[in-house]
XYZ file of C-alpha atoms in Angstrom:
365
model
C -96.954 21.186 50.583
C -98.230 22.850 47.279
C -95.828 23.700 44.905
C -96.203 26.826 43.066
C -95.021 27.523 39.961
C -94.472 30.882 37.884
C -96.750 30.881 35.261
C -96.609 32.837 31.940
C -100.355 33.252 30.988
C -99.145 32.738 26.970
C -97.082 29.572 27.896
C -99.642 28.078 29.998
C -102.880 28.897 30.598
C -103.770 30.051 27.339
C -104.874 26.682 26.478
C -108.210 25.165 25.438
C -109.540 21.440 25.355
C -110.659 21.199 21.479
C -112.712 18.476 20.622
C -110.864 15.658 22.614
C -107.441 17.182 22.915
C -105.506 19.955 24.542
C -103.721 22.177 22.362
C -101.838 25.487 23.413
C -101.294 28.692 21.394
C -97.342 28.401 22.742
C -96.717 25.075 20.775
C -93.595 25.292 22.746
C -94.902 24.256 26.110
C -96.699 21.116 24.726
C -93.310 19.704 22.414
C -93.998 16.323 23.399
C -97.474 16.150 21.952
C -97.092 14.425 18.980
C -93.657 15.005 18.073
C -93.078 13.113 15.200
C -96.260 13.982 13.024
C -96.056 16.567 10.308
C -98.599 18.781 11.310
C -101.077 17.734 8.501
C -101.236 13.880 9.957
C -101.565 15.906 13.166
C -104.574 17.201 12.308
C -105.832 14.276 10.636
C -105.404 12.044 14.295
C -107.013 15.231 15.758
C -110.098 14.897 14.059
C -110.591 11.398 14.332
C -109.335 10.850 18.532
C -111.819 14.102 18.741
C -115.029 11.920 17.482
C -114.377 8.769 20.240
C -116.043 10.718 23.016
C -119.760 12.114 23.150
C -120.190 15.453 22.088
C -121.905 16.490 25.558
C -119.224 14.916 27.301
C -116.445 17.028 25.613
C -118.413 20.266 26.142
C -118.526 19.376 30.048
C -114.330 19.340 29.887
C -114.195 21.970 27.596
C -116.018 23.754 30.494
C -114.453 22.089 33.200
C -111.151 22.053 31.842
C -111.005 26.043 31.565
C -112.078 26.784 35.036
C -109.512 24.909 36.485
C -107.068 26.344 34.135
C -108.594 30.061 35.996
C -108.001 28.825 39.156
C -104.389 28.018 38.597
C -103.658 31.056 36.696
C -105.355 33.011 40.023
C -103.574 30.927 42.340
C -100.195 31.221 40.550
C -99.894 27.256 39.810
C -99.055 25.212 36.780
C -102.400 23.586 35.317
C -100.499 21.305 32.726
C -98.583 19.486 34.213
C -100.554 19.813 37.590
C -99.061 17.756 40.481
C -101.500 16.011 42.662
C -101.435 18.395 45.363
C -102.561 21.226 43.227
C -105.697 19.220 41.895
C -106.215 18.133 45.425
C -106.462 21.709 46.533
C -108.867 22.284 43.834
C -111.495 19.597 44.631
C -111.290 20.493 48.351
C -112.119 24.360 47.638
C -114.579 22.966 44.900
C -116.575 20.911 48.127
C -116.267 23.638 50.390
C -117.162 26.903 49.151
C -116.677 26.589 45.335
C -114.829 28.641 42.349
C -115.500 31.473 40.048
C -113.312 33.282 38.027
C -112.762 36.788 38.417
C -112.742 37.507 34.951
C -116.707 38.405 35.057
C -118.520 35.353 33.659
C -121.793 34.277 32.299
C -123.803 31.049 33.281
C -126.032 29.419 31.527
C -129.088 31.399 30.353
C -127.446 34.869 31.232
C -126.999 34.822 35.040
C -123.428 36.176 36.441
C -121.728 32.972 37.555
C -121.520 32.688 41.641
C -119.385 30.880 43.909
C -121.027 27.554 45.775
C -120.407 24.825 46.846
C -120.763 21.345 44.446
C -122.152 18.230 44.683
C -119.674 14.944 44.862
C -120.931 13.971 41.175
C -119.722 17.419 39.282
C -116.499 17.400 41.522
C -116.083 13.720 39.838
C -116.205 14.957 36.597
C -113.809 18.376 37.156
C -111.405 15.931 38.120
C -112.066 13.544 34.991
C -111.505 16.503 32.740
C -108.343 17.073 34.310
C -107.117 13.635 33.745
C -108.854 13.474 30.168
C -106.758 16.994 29.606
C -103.379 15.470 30.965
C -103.783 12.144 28.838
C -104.389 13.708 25.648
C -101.468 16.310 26.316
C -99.829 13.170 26.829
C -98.643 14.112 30.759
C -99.096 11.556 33.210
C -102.866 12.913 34.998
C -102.213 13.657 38.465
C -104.179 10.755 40.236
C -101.703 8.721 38.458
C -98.245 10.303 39.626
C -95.852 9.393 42.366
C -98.152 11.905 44.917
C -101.743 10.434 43.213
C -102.590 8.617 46.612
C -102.682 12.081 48.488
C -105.591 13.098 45.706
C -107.116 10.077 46.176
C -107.609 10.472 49.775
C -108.721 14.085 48.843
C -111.516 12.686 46.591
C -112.279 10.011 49.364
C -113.049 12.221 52.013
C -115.319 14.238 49.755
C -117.369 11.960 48.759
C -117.904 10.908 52.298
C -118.480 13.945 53.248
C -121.012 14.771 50.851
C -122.523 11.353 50.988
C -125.675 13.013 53.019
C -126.466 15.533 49.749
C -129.941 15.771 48.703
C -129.963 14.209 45.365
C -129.944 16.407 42.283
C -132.191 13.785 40.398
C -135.081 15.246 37.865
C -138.521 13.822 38.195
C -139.806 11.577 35.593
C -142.094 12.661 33.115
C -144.496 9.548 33.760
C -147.376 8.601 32.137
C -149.619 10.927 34.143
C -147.052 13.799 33.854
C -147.013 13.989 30.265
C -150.648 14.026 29.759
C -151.026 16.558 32.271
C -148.120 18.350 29.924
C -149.648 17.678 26.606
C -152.951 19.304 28.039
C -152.046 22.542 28.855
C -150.389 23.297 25.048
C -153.825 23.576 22.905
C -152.154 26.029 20.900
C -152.948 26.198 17.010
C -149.961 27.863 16.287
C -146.561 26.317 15.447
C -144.555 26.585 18.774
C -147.938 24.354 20.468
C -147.687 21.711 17.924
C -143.726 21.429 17.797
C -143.775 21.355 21.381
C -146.533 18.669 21.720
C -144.470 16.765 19.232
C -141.240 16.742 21.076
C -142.585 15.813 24.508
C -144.665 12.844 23.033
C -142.200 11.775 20.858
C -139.142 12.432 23.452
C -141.007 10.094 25.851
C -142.119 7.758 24.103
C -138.343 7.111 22.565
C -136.617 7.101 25.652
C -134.653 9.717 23.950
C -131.839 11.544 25.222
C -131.650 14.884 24.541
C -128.827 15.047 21.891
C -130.454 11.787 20.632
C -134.272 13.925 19.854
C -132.915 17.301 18.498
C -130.731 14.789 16.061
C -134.041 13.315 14.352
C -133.968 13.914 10.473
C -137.222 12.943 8.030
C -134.908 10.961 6.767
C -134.361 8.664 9.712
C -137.981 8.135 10.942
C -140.262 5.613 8.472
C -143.416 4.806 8.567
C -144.811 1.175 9.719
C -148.187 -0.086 10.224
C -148.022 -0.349 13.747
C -146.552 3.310 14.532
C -142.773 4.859 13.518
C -139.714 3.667 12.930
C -136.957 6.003 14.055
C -133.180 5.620 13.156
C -130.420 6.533 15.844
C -127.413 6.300 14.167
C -124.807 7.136 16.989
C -125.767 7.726 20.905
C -123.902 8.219 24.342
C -123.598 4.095 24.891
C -123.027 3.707 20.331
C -119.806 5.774 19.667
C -118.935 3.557 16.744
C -122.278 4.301 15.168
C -123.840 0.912 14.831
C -127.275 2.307 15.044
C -130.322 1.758 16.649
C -133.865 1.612 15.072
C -136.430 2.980 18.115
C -140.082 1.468 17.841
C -142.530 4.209 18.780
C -145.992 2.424 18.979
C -149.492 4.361 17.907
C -150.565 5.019 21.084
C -153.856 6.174 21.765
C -153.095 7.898 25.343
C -149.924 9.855 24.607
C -150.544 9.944 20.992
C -146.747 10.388 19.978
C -147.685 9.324 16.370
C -149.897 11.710 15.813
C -148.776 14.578 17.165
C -145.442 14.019 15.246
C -147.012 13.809 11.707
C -149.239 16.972 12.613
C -145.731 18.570 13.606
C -144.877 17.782 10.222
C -147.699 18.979 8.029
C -148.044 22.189 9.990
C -144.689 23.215 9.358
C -144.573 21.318 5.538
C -141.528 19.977 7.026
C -140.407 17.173 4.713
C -136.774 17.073 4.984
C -134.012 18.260 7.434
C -133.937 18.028 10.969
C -137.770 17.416 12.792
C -137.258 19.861 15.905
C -136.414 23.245 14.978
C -136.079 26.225 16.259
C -138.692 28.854 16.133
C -138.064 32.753 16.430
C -139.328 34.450 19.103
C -142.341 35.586 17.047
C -143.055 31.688 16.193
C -141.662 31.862 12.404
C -140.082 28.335 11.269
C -136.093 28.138 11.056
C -134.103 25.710 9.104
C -131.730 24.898 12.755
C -132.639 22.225 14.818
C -133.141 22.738 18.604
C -130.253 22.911 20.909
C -130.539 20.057 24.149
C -131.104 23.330 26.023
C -134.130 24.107 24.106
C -135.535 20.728 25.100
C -135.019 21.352 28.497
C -136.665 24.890 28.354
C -139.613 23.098 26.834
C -139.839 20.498 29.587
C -139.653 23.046 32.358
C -142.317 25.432 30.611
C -145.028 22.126 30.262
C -144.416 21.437 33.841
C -145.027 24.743 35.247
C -147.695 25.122 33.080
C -149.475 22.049 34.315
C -149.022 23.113 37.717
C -145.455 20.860 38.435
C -142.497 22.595 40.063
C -140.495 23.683 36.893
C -137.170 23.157 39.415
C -137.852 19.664 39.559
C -137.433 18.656 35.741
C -134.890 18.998 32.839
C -134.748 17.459 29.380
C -134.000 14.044 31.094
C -137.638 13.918 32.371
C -139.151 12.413 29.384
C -136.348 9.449 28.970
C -136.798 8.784 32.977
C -140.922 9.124 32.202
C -140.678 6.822 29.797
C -138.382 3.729 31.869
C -140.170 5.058 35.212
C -143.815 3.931 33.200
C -142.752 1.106 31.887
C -141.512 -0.416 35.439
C -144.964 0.455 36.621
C -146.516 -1.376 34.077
C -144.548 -4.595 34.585
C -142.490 -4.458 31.423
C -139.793 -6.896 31.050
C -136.522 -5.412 32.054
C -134.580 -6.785 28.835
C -137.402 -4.971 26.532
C -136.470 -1.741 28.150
C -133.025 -1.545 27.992
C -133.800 -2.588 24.291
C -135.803 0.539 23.862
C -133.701 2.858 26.260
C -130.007 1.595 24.458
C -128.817 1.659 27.973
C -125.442 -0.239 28.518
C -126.446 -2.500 31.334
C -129.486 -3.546 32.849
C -128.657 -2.079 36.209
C -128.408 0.973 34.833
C -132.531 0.272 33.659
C -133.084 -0.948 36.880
C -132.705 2.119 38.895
C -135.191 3.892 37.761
C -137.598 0.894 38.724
C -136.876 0.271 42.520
C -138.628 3.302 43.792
C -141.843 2.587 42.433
C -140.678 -1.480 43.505
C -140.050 -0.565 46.895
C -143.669 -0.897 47.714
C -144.931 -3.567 46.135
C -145.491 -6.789 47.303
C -143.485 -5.210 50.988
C -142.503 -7.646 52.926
C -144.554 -6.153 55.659
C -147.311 -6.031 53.807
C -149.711 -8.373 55.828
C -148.881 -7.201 59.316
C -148.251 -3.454 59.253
């Protein structure tokens, strides 16, 4: 059975997950956090536990983190500590019909934010933000208390039965793809060349969003053979060892040129490379938001005639590894390029296209 707890909204739920911790405006209800600091060294091991986890990742929880916080407050249940029940009954309502708040609330590019039900993946990752929240509270996270095997089952049984969900996967931005893309924007003005900049240059880098709207004139150099362009920290390189991304002259694609033209259009010569524009095309000093890129992706593909539903900001990394397999690179060489952390990882996005050739049914079917 669920246990419900009185809840004082100021003791409890007014509570926010802040870079990588969880802090409370009642520093009362969280007196085991850090006891023994003075709240100066408190701050300091704030700032640095906040910078070991991507900053995508921590916006998920942030997000994550205060819907579940809703749903307890609604529900009349204690969020930190939660027991294992209460985060089972969570997930469950999560698989089968969903959660909004009352409190009216905005999605993502303006719409009013509905009920439905979610995929087995995002239910993963609610219930990783929970346990990242509890762990940096310093509370034992649910899935590991007394009760935890009761959740587990809970998260078992969802992911079976959700096993038979289409698959939200983008479409790769492939070779073809990004031509047909890069086509349709014969612009003159500034938004056609940024944008043919960012889509060459995004595929050809295998760069993840946060990764391209992060490029500085300072971190790309020039070589004989194309550009030289410096990632200093990325999803799979929290400790900031760095990568240096090779993106060849090609003559197809053209990601060279179309990034220099970028440049001399908008006498860019310092500063982030991808900025954002206003809406009546003047040049701003910000870079683009990982949104942006997306928007840009979408508006190429519908522009070229492509379903603008069917790819996100991930479809030029994916177009670049999906290309390669096609063209027999070596596996090793693109996890180079990619900074993936395992070649398995590289690998998926080959055995589609694989599944065809040389079939073992080839000769008789």
């Amino acid at each position: 059975m669920i246990e419900r707890t009185d809840v004082s909204h100021d003791a409890e739920n007014d509570m926010s997950l802040v870079g990588d911790l969880v802090v409370a405006d009642q520093v009362s209800a969280l007196a085991a956090y850090l006891p023994d600091l003075a709240p100066d060294d408190r701050e300091r091991v704030d700032g640095y536990v906040a910078r070991a986890s991507a900053e995508a990742t921590l916006r998920a929880y942030q997000s994550d983190w205060r819907l579940f916080c809703a749903w307890c407050e609604e529900s009349g249940y204690c969020s930190l500590p939660a027991t294992p029940a209460i985060v089972a009954a969570f997930l469950t309502l999560l698989a089968e019909r969903g959660f909004a708040p009352r409190t009216p609330h905005r999605a993502r590019g303006g719409r009013e934010a509905l009920a439905k039900p979610l995929g087995r993946s995002t239910i993963g990752r609610r219930l990783s933000a929970i346990v990242f929240a509890h762990r940096a509270a310093g509370f034992d996270p649910p899935t590991q208390q007394p009760d935890g095997a009761r959740l587990e089952k809970a998260m078992r049984a969802i992911r079976r039965d959700k096993r038979d969900d289409p698959s939200g996967k983008k479409r790769p931005a492939d070779g073809d793809v990004l031509r047909d893309m890069l086509r349709t924007i014969d612009g003159e003005d500034l938004r056609s060349y940024r944008d043919r900049a960012l889509l060459a240059i995004g595929m050809a880098g295998a760069f993840r969003r946060s990764e391209l709207v992060a490029i500085t004139v300072g971190r790309v150099s020039d070589d004989t053979r194309g550009l030289l362009v410096r990632v200093p920290t990325s999803k799979t390189d929290q400790e900031g060892r760095g990568h240096s991304v090779a993106i060849p002259d090609g003559r197809r694609l053209e990601p060279v040129r179309h990034y220099r033209a970028w440049l001399e259009k908008a006498a860019i010569d310092s500063g982030p490379v991808f900025r954002k524009l206003t809406p009546q095309g003047r040049l701003t000093e910000q870079p683009m938001s990982a949104q942006g890129v997306a928007l840009v992706v979408k508006a190429a593909a519908r522009s070229a005639g492509y379903p603008e539903a069917l790819f996100s900001g991930h479809s030029l990394r994916a177009g670049f590894l999906t290309e390669a397999g096609r063209q027999n690179a070596n596996l090793f060489k693109m996890r180079e390029h990619s900074r993936h952390a395992s070649i398995d990882m590289v690998a998926d996005y080959v055995r589609d296209h694989e599944r065809f050739r040389e079939h073992a049914g080839e000769g008789f079917l």
